[in-house]
Amino acid sequence: MAQAAIVNRLDRPVDIAVDHVLGPDRAPITLVEYGSYACPYCRAANDRIAEVRDQLGERLRYVFRHRPLTGSDLALRAAELVERAGTAEQFWAAHVKLMTRSQVLTEDDLVAVAGDLGIEPREPGEAAQDIRRAAARVEADIDSSHASGVHFTPTFFINERRYDGPWDESSFLDAMQGTLGHRFRAAALDFASWGPSAGILLLLATVVAIVLTNSALGPAFEAFWHRELTLSLGETRFGMSIRHWVNDALLTVFFLVVGLEIKREFTVGHLAGRRSAALPVAGAIGGMLVPAGLYALILPGGPWSHGWGIPMATDTAFAIAIIVMMGQRVPIELRIFLTAAAIVDDIGAIVVVALFYSGELHPGYLGAALILTAGLAALNRAHIYRVAPYALIGIALWACIHAGGLHATLAGVVLALFIPTRPPANLAALTAQANSIMLAEAAHGGEVLRHGPSGQALRALDAIHDRLESPADRLLRHAGARSSYLVLPLFALANAGVALTPGVLDGRGMLVLAIMAGLVLGKPLGMFGAAALAARLGIAVKPEGYSWLQLAGASALAGIGFTMSLFIAGQAFGAPADFAAAKIAVFAASIGSALLGAALLWRAARDVRAAPE
């Protein structure tokens, strides 16, 4: 599934004419802090920053930008007060005094700093010209913090990239000096924070698979995926080809993520309320039924009639990537609609795979799978919040479902349904507990430096960390990234390769036509038509945030089938030649749907700009 974009870059570069800067302008390292004089953590971090500046010397340029604590008039007035300083020297003297004069910022601190500056501290409601100028300067920094993705203080940026690591001087130095581990992690986060990254990686894997298949390495590349990988324990052996390990085992992670996203959307997401869910649910149902019906209309019988599930699917990663690349031309409400509809689409695909694309059923193994499912339910009911017991039962469940004749990846969906959620944590209580533990450990000073924190403290901090997220949310956060950036690209490498020979489509024109018609025509007609019908009948309401033409564009993007379409095609067609033709049809239909959807969204954005205010 597509990952949400993360804002982790500084919104505007450092400007020595505007910003407050300590250090040479050409220093190779720039540290920007968004902080507040009333923030106790900013005051504590001030000493660490001073130590880092002493160690790096002329190699470091330090910049301070204001982000007063929300709702604190004292913090806001302190920021505006230092902005009334006449020189840089006066600003930094006032800055240090506000950070260090007392343990907690007080009104007396403002009076003392105002005396040093030779001005009167601002009274509430006062608005002289220099005060208005200072207030505008602080407001500009606050706007910059929002645009840069700052949610708390202090937040640091090193060379324009947000630093999310520990605040001790050793960690700061590692990040600033660019150790190999930090550079690798930063590059990975930069790539993940780019909205289209998952779709681009999936596209790259597809291109690599096609190029290798059609090169001199093609036979060796195909033979690699057919090599058997076997697990053995004594006389017991279990083996599959590498391609089947990818499709049947590794893809279970993708289905686990889908299941977790379905659960989240129906509990706290966009499908939690009937009114908000009605439009995407209606659109998704129409977007599944019409393509399948159109396929069946073109191929009512014969060896390919079983492939009607192929055009039902939507590849969210590609569709969202296109929307993100179009930027402000596409409203966020439309992205929400398409994501929610894709979740319902995934439910439909899972049901279709389970009911129509499974092998011969073996009741004994399926009975064992039901017993294991009951075990998952018992763990959930007993409020077991460790993931390990669920994972162990999930592995056994996968084996039973695989042996039982159903597609083994369905184990991921079943497992997701029983991974527990928890009520939101009391953050104030956890913060107080963590502060108490850290202060007690810090009091031991040298002992902590020699041996590290006590085992009791580490166990308590681990428990606090575990309580911040429910097991389901934590698993979704970790498994979601692995699904998007590892599992799906490997699936594309293993399955997207197709030999583009002159006779690859001979005698299979109707199969290609049925798949392409279902995705390129059936998807947008079904999704848009069902959504419009639901709105017309009063079942659903279209948000004002996007137009009907924009909804038509999003419906066309839903015709990008790819991952699930290839997966179902692999289950539907055992003959390699039929599967190859189906892959080409899916590729062509996905490209056509992408172009059609992008064109409609581009036209809609131009109409919006041209409309009179």
Coordinates of C-alpha atoms in Angstrom, one line a residue:
M1 CA 0.0 0.0 0.0
A2 CA 1.1 3.6 -0.5
Q3 CA 3.0 5.3 2.3
A4 CA 2.1 8.7 3.5
A5 CA 4.5 11.5 2.6
I6 CA 6.6 12.8 5.4
V7 CA 7.7 16.5 5.7
N8 CA 11.3 16.3 6.9
R9 CA 13.0 19.2 5.0
L10 CA 13.5 22.8 6.0
D11 CA 10.9 24.9 4.2
R12 CA 13.3 27.8 3.4
P13 CA 17.1 28.0 3.5
V14 CA 19.0 30.0 6.0
D15 CA 19.3 33.7 5.2
I16 CA 21.9 35.6 7.1
A17 CA 19.9 38.8 6.4
V18 CA 16.9 37.5 8.2
D19 CA 17.9 34.5 10.5
H20 CA 19.8 34.7 13.7
V21 CA 23.1 33.0 13.0
L22 CA 26.1 32.0 15.1
G23 CA 29.1 30.8 13.1
P24 CA 30.7 31.4 9.7
D25 CA 28.4 31.7 6.7
R26 CA 30.4 29.1 4.8
A27 CA 30.5 26.5 7.5
P28 CA 29.9 23.0 6.2
I29 CA 27.4 22.1 8.9
T30 CA 24.3 24.1 9.6
L31 CA 22.1 23.3 12.7
V32 CA 18.7 25.0 12.8
E33 CA 16.7 24.9 16.0
Y34 CA 13.0 25.7 16.3
G35 CA 12.6 26.4 20.0
S36 CA 10.7 28.3 22.7
Y37 CA 12.1 30.1 25.7
A38 CA 9.3 28.6 27.8
C39 CA 10.1 25.0 26.7
P40 CA 12.0 23.1 29.4
Y41 CA 13.5 20.8 26.8
C42 CA 14.8 23.6 24.7
R43 CA 16.5 25.0 27.9
A44 CA 18.0 21.6 28.6
A45 CA 19.2 21.2 25.0
N46 CA 20.8 24.6 25.1
D47 CA 23.8 23.2 27.1
R48 CA 24.2 20.3 24.7
I49 CA 24.2 22.7 21.7
A50 CA 26.9 24.8 23.4
E51 CA 29.0 21.6 23.9
V52 CA 28.6 20.6 20.3
R53 CA 29.5 24.2 19.1
D54 CA 32.7 24.1 21.2
Q55 CA 33.7 20.7 19.7
L56 CA 33.0 21.6 16.0
G57 CA 34.1 25.2 16.2
E58 CA 34.2 27.0 12.8
R59 CA 32.7 24.0 11.1
L60 CA 29.3 24.7 12.6
R61 CA 26.7 27.4 11.9
Y62 CA 23.9 27.5 14.5
V63 CA 20.5 29.1 13.7
F64 CA 17.7 29.8 16.1
R65 CA 14.1 30.2 14.9
H66 CA 11.1 30.8 17.1
R67 CA 8.4 28.4 17.8
P68 CA 6.7 29.6 21.0
L69 CA 4.8 27.0 23.0
T70 CA 1.2 27.0 21.8
G71 CA -1.1 28.8 24.1
S72 CA 1.7 30.4 26.2
D73 CA 1.5 34.2 26.1
L74 CA 4.7 34.4 28.1
A75 CA 6.6 32.4 25.5
L76 CA 5.2 34.5 22.7
R77 CA 6.2 37.8 24.5
A78 CA 9.6 36.4 25.2
A79 CA 10.2 35.6 21.5
E80 CA 8.9 39.1 20.5
L81 CA 11.1 40.7 23.2
V82 CA 14.4 39.3 21.9
E83 CA 13.4 40.3 18.3
R84 CA 13.4 44.0 19.5
A85 CA 17.2 43.7 20.0
G86 CA 19.1 46.3 18.0
T87 CA 22.1 44.1 17.1
A88 CA 23.0 40.5 16.7
E89 CA 25.2 40.6 19.8
Q90 CA 22.3 42.0 21.8
F91 CA 20.0 39.2 20.5
W92 CA 22.3 36.4 21.4
A93 CA 23.0 37.9 24.9
A94 CA 19.2 38.1 25.5
H95 CA 18.7 34.6 24.0
V96 CA 21.2 33.0 26.4
K97 CA 19.8 35.0 29.4
L98 CA 16.3 33.8 28.7
M99 CA 17.5 30.2 28.3
T100 CA 19.6 30.1 31.4
R101 CA 18.6 32.8 34.0
S102 CA 16.1 30.6 35.8
Q103 CA 14.9 27.0 35.7
V104 CA 11.5 28.1 34.4
L105 CA 10.7 31.1 32.3
T106 CA 9.2 33.9 34.5
E107 CA 7.9 37.4 34.1
D108 CA 11.0 38.6 36.0
D109 CA 13.2 37.1 33.2
L110 CA 11.4 39.3 30.6
V111 CA 11.9 42.4 32.8
A112 CA 15.6 41.6 33.3
V113 CA 16.2 41.1 29.5
A114 CA 14.2 44.2 28.6
G115 CA 16.4 46.2 31.0
D116 CA 19.5 44.9 29.3
L117 CA 18.0 45.9 25.9
G118 CA 17.0 49.3 27.2
I119 CA 13.3 48.8 26.3
E120 CA 10.1 48.2 28.2
P121 CA 8.6 44.7 28.0
R122 CA 5.4 44.5 26.0
E123 CA 2.2 44.7 27.9
P124 CA -0.7 42.5 26.6
G125 CA -2.5 44.5 23.9
E126 CA 0.4 46.9 23.3
A127 CA 1.3 47.4 19.6
A128 CA 4.0 50.0 18.9
Q129 CA 5.7 49.9 15.5
D130 CA 8.8 48.0 16.7
I131 CA 6.6 45.6 18.6
R132 CA 4.6 44.9 15.4
R133 CA 7.8 44.3 13.5
A134 CA 9.0 41.9 16.1
A135 CA 5.6 40.1 16.1
A136 CA 5.7 39.7 12.4
R137 CA 9.2 38.2 12.6
V138 CA 8.1 35.7 15.2
E139 CA 5.0 34.8 13.1
A140 CA 7.2 34.2 10.1
D141 CA 9.2 31.7 12.1
I142 CA 6.0 30.0 13.3
D143 CA 4.7 29.7 9.7
S144 CA 8.1 28.3 8.7
S145 CA 7.9 25.7 11.5
H146 CA 4.5 24.5 10.3
A147 CA 5.7 24.2 6.7
S148 CA 8.8 22.3 7.9
G149 CA 6.7 19.7 9.7
V150 CA 7.6 20.8 13.2
H151 CA 5.2 19.4 15.8
F152 CA 7.2 19.9 19.1
T153 CA 10.1 21.9 20.5
P154 CA 12.9 21.7 20.2
T155 CA 13.1 20.4 16.6
F156 CA 16.5 20.4 14.9
F157 CA 17.4 20.5 11.2
I158 CA 21.0 19.5 10.2
N159 CA 21.9 20.8 6.7
E160 CA 18.1 21.4 6.0
R161 CA 17.1 17.8 6.9
R162 CA 15.1 17.2 10.1
Y163 CA 17.0 15.4 12.8
D164 CA 14.9 12.9 14.7
G165 CA 17.6 11.2 16.7
P166 CA 18.7 11.6 20.4
W167 CA 19.7 15.0 21.7
D168 CA 22.9 14.0 23.5
E169 CA 26.1 15.5 22.1
S170 CA 27.5 12.1 20.8
S171 CA 24.4 11.5 18.7
F172 CA 24.4 15.1 17.4
L173 CA 28.1 14.8 16.4
D174 CA 27.4 11.6 14.6
A175 CA 24.6 13.2 12.6
M176 CA 26.5 16.4 11.9
Q177 CA 29.8 14.8 10.9
G178 CA 27.8 12.5 8.5
T179 CA 28.8 9.0 9.7
L180 CA 28.1 6.2 7.1
G181 CA 25.2 4.8 9.2
H182 CA 23.5 8.2 9.6
R183 CA 24.0 9.1 5.9
F184 CA 22.4 5.8 4.8
R185 CA 19.4 6.2 7.2
A186 CA 18.9 9.9 6.1
A187 CA 18.9 8.9 2.4
A188 CA 16.4 6.1 3.1
L189 CA 14.1 8.5 5.0
D190 CA 14.4 11.1 2.3
F191 CA 13.3 8.6 -0.3
A192 CA 10.5 7.3 1.8
S193 CA 9.3 10.8 2.5
W194 CA 8.8 11.4 -1.2
G195 CA 5.2 10.7 -1.9
P196 CA 5.6 8.7 -5.2
S197 CA 8.6 6.6 -3.9
A198 CA 6.7 3.3 -3.4
G199 CA 5.2 3.6 -6.9
I200 CA 8.5 4.6 -8.5
L201 CA 10.3 1.6 -6.9
L202 CA 7.5 -0.8 -8.0
L203 CA 7.8 0.7 -11.6
L204 CA 11.6 0.3 -11.5
A205 CA 11.3 -3.3 -10.5
T206 CA 8.9 -4.0 -13.3
V207 CA 11.1 -2.4 -15.9
V208 CA 14.1 -4.4 -14.6
A209 CA 12.1 -7.6 -14.8
I210 CA 11.0 -6.9 -18.4
V211 CA 14.5 -5.8 -19.5
L212 CA 16.2 -8.9 -18.0
T213 CA 13.6 -11.2 -19.4
N214 CA 14.2 -9.8 -22.9
S215 CA 18.0 -9.8 -22.7
A216 CA 20.6 -12.5 -23.1
L217 CA 20.2 -13.1 -19.3
G218 CA 16.5 -14.0 -19.8
P219 CA 16.8 -17.8 -19.6
A220 CA 19.0 -17.6 -16.5
F221 CA 16.7 -15.0 -14.9
E222 CA 13.6 -17.2 -15.4
A223 CA 15.5 -20.3 -14.2
F224 CA 16.5 -18.5 -11.0
W225 CA 12.8 -18.0 -10.0
H226 CA 12.2 -21.7 -10.7
R227 CA 14.9 -22.9 -8.4
E228 CA 13.6 -24.8 -5.4
L229 CA 14.2 -23.5 -1.9
T230 CA 13.7 -26.2 0.7
L231 CA 13.3 -26.2 4.5
S232 CA 14.1 -29.4 6.3
L233 CA 14.0 -30.7 9.8
G234 CA 15.2 -34.3 10.1
E235 CA 13.1 -36.3 7.7
T236 CA 10.5 -33.5 7.2
R237 CA 11.0 -31.4 4.1
F238 CA 9.0 -28.5 2.7
G239 CA 10.1 -26.9 -0.6
M240 CA 8.8 -24.5 -3.2
S241 CA 10.3 -22.6 -6.1
I242 CA 11.7 -19.1 -5.3
R243 CA 8.8 -17.6 -7.2
H244 CA 6.3 -19.5 -5.1
W245 CA 8.1 -18.4 -1.9
V246 CA 7.6 -14.8 -3.1
N247 CA 4.0 -15.2 -4.2
D248 CA 2.8 -17.5 -1.4
A249 CA 5.0 -16.6 1.6
L250 CA 6.5 -13.1 1.2
L251 CA 3.3 -11.7 -0.2
T252 CA 1.6 -12.7 3.0
V253 CA 3.2 -9.6 4.5
F254 CA 1.4 -7.5 1.9
F255 CA -1.9 -9.1 2.8
L256 CA -1.1 -8.6 6.5
V257 CA -0.7 -4.8 5.8
V258 CA -3.9 -4.8 3.8
G259 CA -5.7 -6.4 6.6
L260 CA -4.3 -4.0 9.2
E261 CA -5.3 -1.0 7.0
I262 CA -8.8 -2.4 6.5
K263 CA -9.2 -2.7 10.3
R264 CA -7.8 0.8 10.9
E265 CA -10.0 2.4 8.2
F266 CA -13.2 0.8 9.6
T267 CA -12.4 1.7 13.2
V268 CA -10.8 5.1 13.2
G269 CA -10.3 6.0 9.5
H270 CA -12.3 7.3 6.6
L271 CA -14.6 4.3 6.6
A272 CA -15.5 4.5 10.3
G273 CA -18.6 6.7 9.8
R274 CA -21.5 5.7 7.5
R275 CA -21.8 9.1 5.9
S276 CA -18.1 9.5 5.2
A277 CA -17.8 5.8 4.0
A278 CA -20.8 5.8 1.7
L279 CA -19.3 7.4 -1.4
P280 CA -16.0 5.4 -1.6
V281 CA -17.8 2.2 -0.7
A282 CA -20.3 2.7 -3.5
G283 CA -17.6 3.7 -5.9
A284 CA -15.5 0.7 -5.0
I285 CA -18.4 -1.8 -5.4
G286 CA -19.2 -0.3 -8.8
G287 CA -15.5 -0.4 -9.7
M288 CA -15.4 -4.1 -9.0
L289 CA -18.7 -5.3 -10.5
V290 CA -18.7 -3.4 -13.8
P291 CA -15.1 -4.5 -14.9
A292 CA -15.8 -8.1 -13.9
G293 CA -19.2 -7.9 -15.8
L294 CA -17.5 -6.4 -18.9
Y295 CA -14.8 -9.1 -18.9
A296 CA -17.5 -11.8 -18.6
L297 CA -19.5 -10.1 -21.4
I298 CA -16.5 -10.3 -23.8
L299 CA -15.4 -13.8 -22.6
P300 CA -18.6 -15.5 -21.5
G301 CA -17.0 -19.0 -21.8
G302 CA -13.9 -20.8 -22.8
P303 CA -10.5 -21.4 -21.2
W304 CA -10.1 -17.7 -20.2
S305 CA -13.5 -17.0 -18.7
H306 CA -12.0 -17.7 -15.2
G307 CA -10.0 -14.5 -15.4
W308 CA -12.9 -12.1 -14.6
G309 CA -11.3 -11.2 -11.3
I310 CA -8.2 -9.6 -13.0
P311 CA -9.7 -6.2 -13.8
M312 CA -11.4 -5.8 -10.4
A313 CA -8.2 -4.7 -8.6
T314 CA -6.7 -1.2 -8.0
D315 CA -3.0 -0.7 -7.3
T316 CA -3.0 2.1 -4.8
A317 CA 0.8 2.7 -4.9
F318 CA 0.8 3.7 -8.6
A319 CA -2.5 5.7 -8.4
I320 CA -1.4 7.7 -5.3
A321 CA 2.0 8.3 -6.8
I322 CA 0.4 10.0 -9.8
I323 CA -1.9 12.1 -7.6
V324 CA 1.1 13.2 -5.4
M325 CA 3.2 14.1 -8.5
M326 CA 0.4 16.4 -9.6
G327 CA 0.7 18.3 -6.4
Q328 CA -1.8 21.1 -5.6
R329 CA -3.8 20.3 -8.7
V330 CA -5.4 17.5 -6.9
P331 CA -7.3 18.2 -3.6
I332 CA -6.5 16.1 -0.5
E333 CA -10.2 15.1 -0.3
L334 CA -9.8 13.3 -3.6
R335 CA -6.8 11.3 -2.4
I336 CA -8.8 10.3 0.7
F337 CA -11.7 9.1 -1.6
L338 CA -9.3 7.0 -3.7
T339 CA -7.5 5.5 -0.7
A340 CA -10.7 4.6 1.0
A341 CA -12.2 3.1 -2.2
A342 CA -9.0 1.1 -2.6
I343 CA -9.4 -0.4 0.9
V344 CA -12.9 -1.6 0.0
D345 CA -11.4 -2.8 -3.3
D346 CA -8.8 -4.9 -1.4
I347 CA -11.6 -6.5 0.6
G348 CA -13.3 -7.5 -2.6
A349 CA -10.0 -8.9 -4.0
I350 CA -9.4 -10.9 -0.9
V351 CA -12.9 -12.4 -1.0
V352 CA -12.5 -13.2 -4.7
V353 CA -9.1 -14.9 -4.2
A354 CA -10.5 -17.0 -1.3
L355 CA -13.6 -18.1 -3.0
F356 CA -12.7 -18.5 -6.7
Y357 CA -8.9 -18.8 -7.0
S358 CA -8.0 -21.5 -4.5
G359 CA -7.0 -25.1 -5.2
E360 CA -8.5 -28.4 -4.0
L361 CA -9.7 -28.0 -0.4
H362 CA -8.5 -30.4 2.3
P363 CA -10.9 -30.2 5.3
G364 CA -8.4 -31.6 7.9
Y365 CA -5.9 -28.8 7.4
L366 CA -8.7 -26.2 7.1
G367 CA -10.0 -27.5 10.5
A368 CA -6.6 -27.0 12.0
A369 CA -6.6 -23.5 10.6
L370 CA -9.9 -22.8 12.3
I371 CA -8.5 -24.0 15.6
L372 CA -5.4 -21.8 15.2
T373 CA -7.8 -18.9 14.4
A374 CA -9.6 -19.6 17.6
G375 CA -6.2 -19.4 19.3
L376 CA -5.6 -15.9 17.9
A377 CA -9.1 -14.9 19.1
A378 CA -8.3 -16.2 22.6
L379 CA -5.0 -14.2 22.7
N380 CA -6.8 -11.1 21.6
R381 CA -9.6 -11.6 24.2
A382 CA -7.0 -12.2 26.9
H383 CA -5.4 -8.8 26.1
I384 CA -2.1 -10.3 25.1
Y385 CA -0.2 -7.3 23.6
R386 CA 3.0 -8.9 22.6
V387 CA 3.2 -9.6 18.9
A388 CA 5.4 -12.7 19.2
P389 CA 2.6 -15.2 20.2
Y390 CA 0.5 -14.0 17.3
A391 CA 3.4 -14.3 14.9
L392 CA 4.1 -17.9 15.9
I393 CA 0.4 -18.9 15.5
G394 CA 0.3 -16.9 12.3
I395 CA 3.2 -19.0 10.8
A396 CA 1.4 -22.2 11.7
L397 CA -1.9 -20.8 10.3
W398 CA -0.1 -20.0 7.0
A399 CA 1.1 -23.6 6.8
C400 CA -2.4 -25.0 7.4
I401 CA -4.1 -22.7 5.0
H402 CA -1.4 -23.5 2.3
A403 CA -1.9 -27.2 2.9
G404 CA -5.7 -26.8 3.1
G405 CA -5.9 -25.6 -0.5
L406 CA -6.7 -21.9 0.1
H407 CA -4.2 -19.3 -1.0
A408 CA -1.7 -19.1 1.8
T409 CA -1.5 -15.3 1.8
L410 CA -5.0 -15.2 3.3
A411 CA -3.3 -16.1 6.6
G412 CA -2.0 -12.5 6.6
V413 CA -5.5 -11.1 6.5
V414 CA -6.8 -13.4 9.3
L415 CA -3.8 -12.6 11.4
A416 CA -4.3 -8.8 11.0
L417 CA -7.9 -9.1 12.2
F418 CA -6.7 -10.4 15.6
I419 CA -3.6 -8.3 16.2
P420 CA -4.9 -6.2 19.2
T421 CA -5.6 -2.5 19.3
R422 CA -5.6 -0.5 22.5
P423 CA -7.3 2.7 23.8
P424 CA -5.1 5.8 23.3
A425 CA -2.3 6.1 26.0
N426 CA -2.4 8.8 28.7
L427 CA 0.6 10.7 27.3
A428 CA 0.8 13.1 30.3
A429 CA 1.1 10.1 32.7
L430 CA 3.7 8.4 30.5
T431 CA 5.7 11.6 30.2
A432 CA 5.7 12.0 34.0
Q433 CA 6.8 8.4 34.5
A434 CA 9.6 8.7 31.9
N435 CA 10.8 12.0 33.4
S436 CA 10.8 10.4 36.9
I437 CA 12.9 7.4 35.7
M438 CA 15.4 9.6 33.7
L439 CA 15.9 12.0 36.6
A440 CA 16.5 9.2 39.0
E441 CA 19.0 7.6 36.6
A442 CA 20.7 11.0 35.9
A443 CA 21.3 11.4 39.6
H444 CA 23.6 8.4 39.6
G445 CA 25.9 10.3 37.1
G446 CA 29.2 8.5 36.8
E447 CA 27.7 5.0 37.5
V448 CA 25.3 5.5 34.5
L449 CA 28.2 6.6 32.3
R450 CA 30.2 3.5 33.2
H451 CA 27.5 0.8 33.1
G452 CA 24.5 2.5 31.4
P453 CA 21.0 2.8 32.9
S454 CA 19.8 0.2 35.3
G455 CA 17.9 -2.9 34.1
Q456 CA 14.8 -1.8 36.0
A457 CA 14.9 1.6 34.3
L458 CA 15.3 0.1 30.9
R459 CA 12.4 -2.3 31.4
A460 CA 10.2 0.5 32.5
L461 CA 11.2 2.7 29.5
D462 CA 10.6 -0.3 27.2
A463 CA 7.1 -0.6 28.7
I464 CA 6.4 3.1 28.2
H465 CA 7.6 2.8 24.6
D466 CA 5.3 -0.2 24.0
R467 CA 2.3 1.6 25.4
L468 CA 2.7 4.6 23.1
E469 CA 1.3 2.5 20.2
S470 CA -1.1 -0.4 20.0
P471 CA 0.4 -3.6 18.6
A472 CA -1.7 -3.2 15.4
D473 CA -0.4 0.3 14.8
R474 CA 3.2 -0.6 15.5
L475 CA 3.0 -3.6 13.2
L476 CA 1.4 -1.5 10.4
R477 CA 4.1 1.1 10.7
H478 CA 6.9 -1.4 10.4
A479 CA 5.4 -4.0 8.1
G480 CA 3.9 -1.3 5.9
A481 CA 7.3 0.1 4.9
R482 CA 8.6 -3.4 4.3
S483 CA 5.6 -4.3 2.2
S484 CA 6.0 -1.2 0.0
Y485 CA 9.8 -1.1 -0.4
L486 CA 10.7 -4.8 -0.3
V487 CA 7.8 -7.2 -0.8
L488 CA 6.0 -5.6 -3.7
P489 CA 9.2 -4.8 -5.7
L490 CA 10.3 -8.4 -5.2
F491 CA 6.8 -9.6 -6.3
A492 CA 7.2 -7.4 -9.5
L493 CA 10.7 -8.8 -10.2
A494 CA 9.4 -12.3 -9.8
N495 CA 6.2 -11.9 -11.9
A496 CA 6.4 -8.9 -14.2
G497 CA 8.9 -10.3 -16.6
V498 CA 7.4 -11.1 -20.0
A499 CA 9.1 -12.0 -23.2
L500 CA 8.0 -9.4 -25.9
T501 CA 8.2 -11.7 -28.9
P502 CA 6.2 -11.1 -32.1
G503 CA 3.8 -14.0 -31.5
V504 CA 3.3 -13.5 -27.8
L505 CA -0.4 -12.3 -28.4
D506 CA -1.2 -14.7 -31.2
G507 CA -4.7 -16.1 -30.7
R508 CA -5.2 -14.2 -27.4
G509 CA -6.6 -10.9 -28.7
M510 CA -9.9 -11.4 -27.0
L511 CA -8.2 -12.1 -23.6
V512 CA -6.2 -8.9 -24.0
L513 CA -9.3 -7.0 -25.0
A514 CA -11.3 -8.3 -22.0
I515 CA -8.7 -7.3 -19.5
M516 CA -8.0 -3.9 -21.0
A517 CA -11.7 -3.1 -21.4
G518 CA -12.4 -4.1 -17.8
L519 CA -9.6 -1.8 -16.4
V520 CA -9.6 1.1 -18.8
L521 CA -13.4 1.4 -19.4
G522 CA -15.1 -0.7 -16.7
K523 CA -13.2 0.7 -13.7
P524 CA -13.9 4.4 -14.3
L525 CA -17.5 3.7 -15.5
G526 CA -18.3 1.5 -12.6
M527 CA -16.6 3.6 -9.9
F528 CA -17.8 7.0 -11.2
G529 CA -21.3 5.7 -12.1
A530 CA -21.9 4.0 -8.7
A531 CA -20.7 7.1 -6.8
A532 CA -22.9 9.4 -8.9
L533 CA -25.9 7.1 -8.4
A534 CA -25.3 6.9 -4.6
A535 CA -25.2 10.7 -4.5
R536 CA -28.3 11.1 -6.7
L537 CA -30.2 8.7 -4.4
G538 CA -29.1 10.5 -1.3
I539 CA -27.2 7.5 0.0
A540 CA -23.9 9.5 -0.1
V541 CA -22.7 13.1 -0.4
K542 CA -19.9 14.2 -2.6
P543 CA -17.5 16.6 -0.7
E544 CA -17.2 20.1 -2.0
G545 CA -13.5 19.8 -2.1
Y546 CA -13.4 18.2 -5.5
S547 CA -15.5 18.4 -8.7
W548 CA -17.2 15.6 -10.6
L549 CA -14.6 15.8 -13.3
Q550 CA -11.9 15.3 -10.7
L551 CA -13.8 12.3 -9.4
A552 CA -13.9 10.9 -12.9
G553 CA -10.1 11.3 -13.1
A554 CA -9.6 9.5 -9.8
S555 CA -12.0 6.7 -11.1
A556 CA -9.8 6.4 -14.2
L557 CA -6.7 6.0 -12.1
A558 CA -8.4 3.2 -10.3
G559 CA -7.9 1.2 -13.5
I560 CA -4.2 0.9 -12.7
G561 CA -4.5 -2.8 -11.6
F562 CA -0.9 -4.1 -11.5
T563 CA -0.1 -5.9 -8.3
M564 CA -3.4 -7.6 -7.5
S565 CA -4.3 -8.0 -11.2
L566 CA -1.0 -9.8 -11.8
F567 CA -1.5 -11.9 -8.7
I568 CA -5.0 -13.0 -9.7
A569 CA -3.8 -13.5 -13.3
G570 CA -1.2 -15.9 -12.0
Q571 CA -3.9 -17.8 -10.1
A572 CA -6.3 -17.8 -13.0
F573 CA -4.0 -18.9 -15.9
G574 CA -1.7 -21.9 -15.4
A575 CA -0.4 -21.8 -19.1
P576 CA 2.7 -19.5 -19.3
A577 CA 1.5 -18.2 -22.7
D578 CA -1.9 -17.1 -21.3
F579 CA -0.2 -15.5 -18.2
A580 CA 2.2 -13.6 -20.5
A581 CA -0.7 -12.2 -22.6
A582 CA -2.5 -11.3 -19.4
K583 CA 0.5 -9.5 -18.1
I584 CA 0.9 -7.4 -21.3
A585 CA -2.8 -6.5 -21.1
V586 CA -2.4 -5.4 -17.5
F587 CA 0.6 -3.3 -18.3
A588 CA -1.0 -1.7 -21.3
A589 CA -4.3 -1.1 -19.4
S590 CA -2.4 0.4 -16.4
I591 CA -0.5 2.8 -18.7
G592 CA -3.7 3.8 -20.5
S593 CA -5.6 4.3 -17.2
A594 CA -2.7 6.4 -15.8
L595 CA -2.7 8.6 -18.9
L596 CA -6.5 9.0 -18.9
G597 CA -6.7 9.7 -15.2
A598 CA -3.9 12.3 -15.3
A599 CA -5.4 14.0 -18.4
L600 CA -8.8 14.3 -16.7
L601 CA -7.3 15.6 -13.4
W602 CA -5.1 18.1 -15.4
R603 CA -8.2 19.3 -17.3
A604 CA -10.2 19.6 -14.1
A605 CA -7.4 21.7 -12.4
R606 CA -7.3 24.0 -15.4
D607 CA -11.0 24.5 -15.3
V608 CA -10.8 25.3 -11.5
R609 CA -8.1 27.9 -12.2
A610 CA -10.1 29.4 -15.0
A611 CA -13.3 29.6 -13.0
P612 CA -14.3 33.1 -11.8
E613 CA -13.9 33.8 -8.1

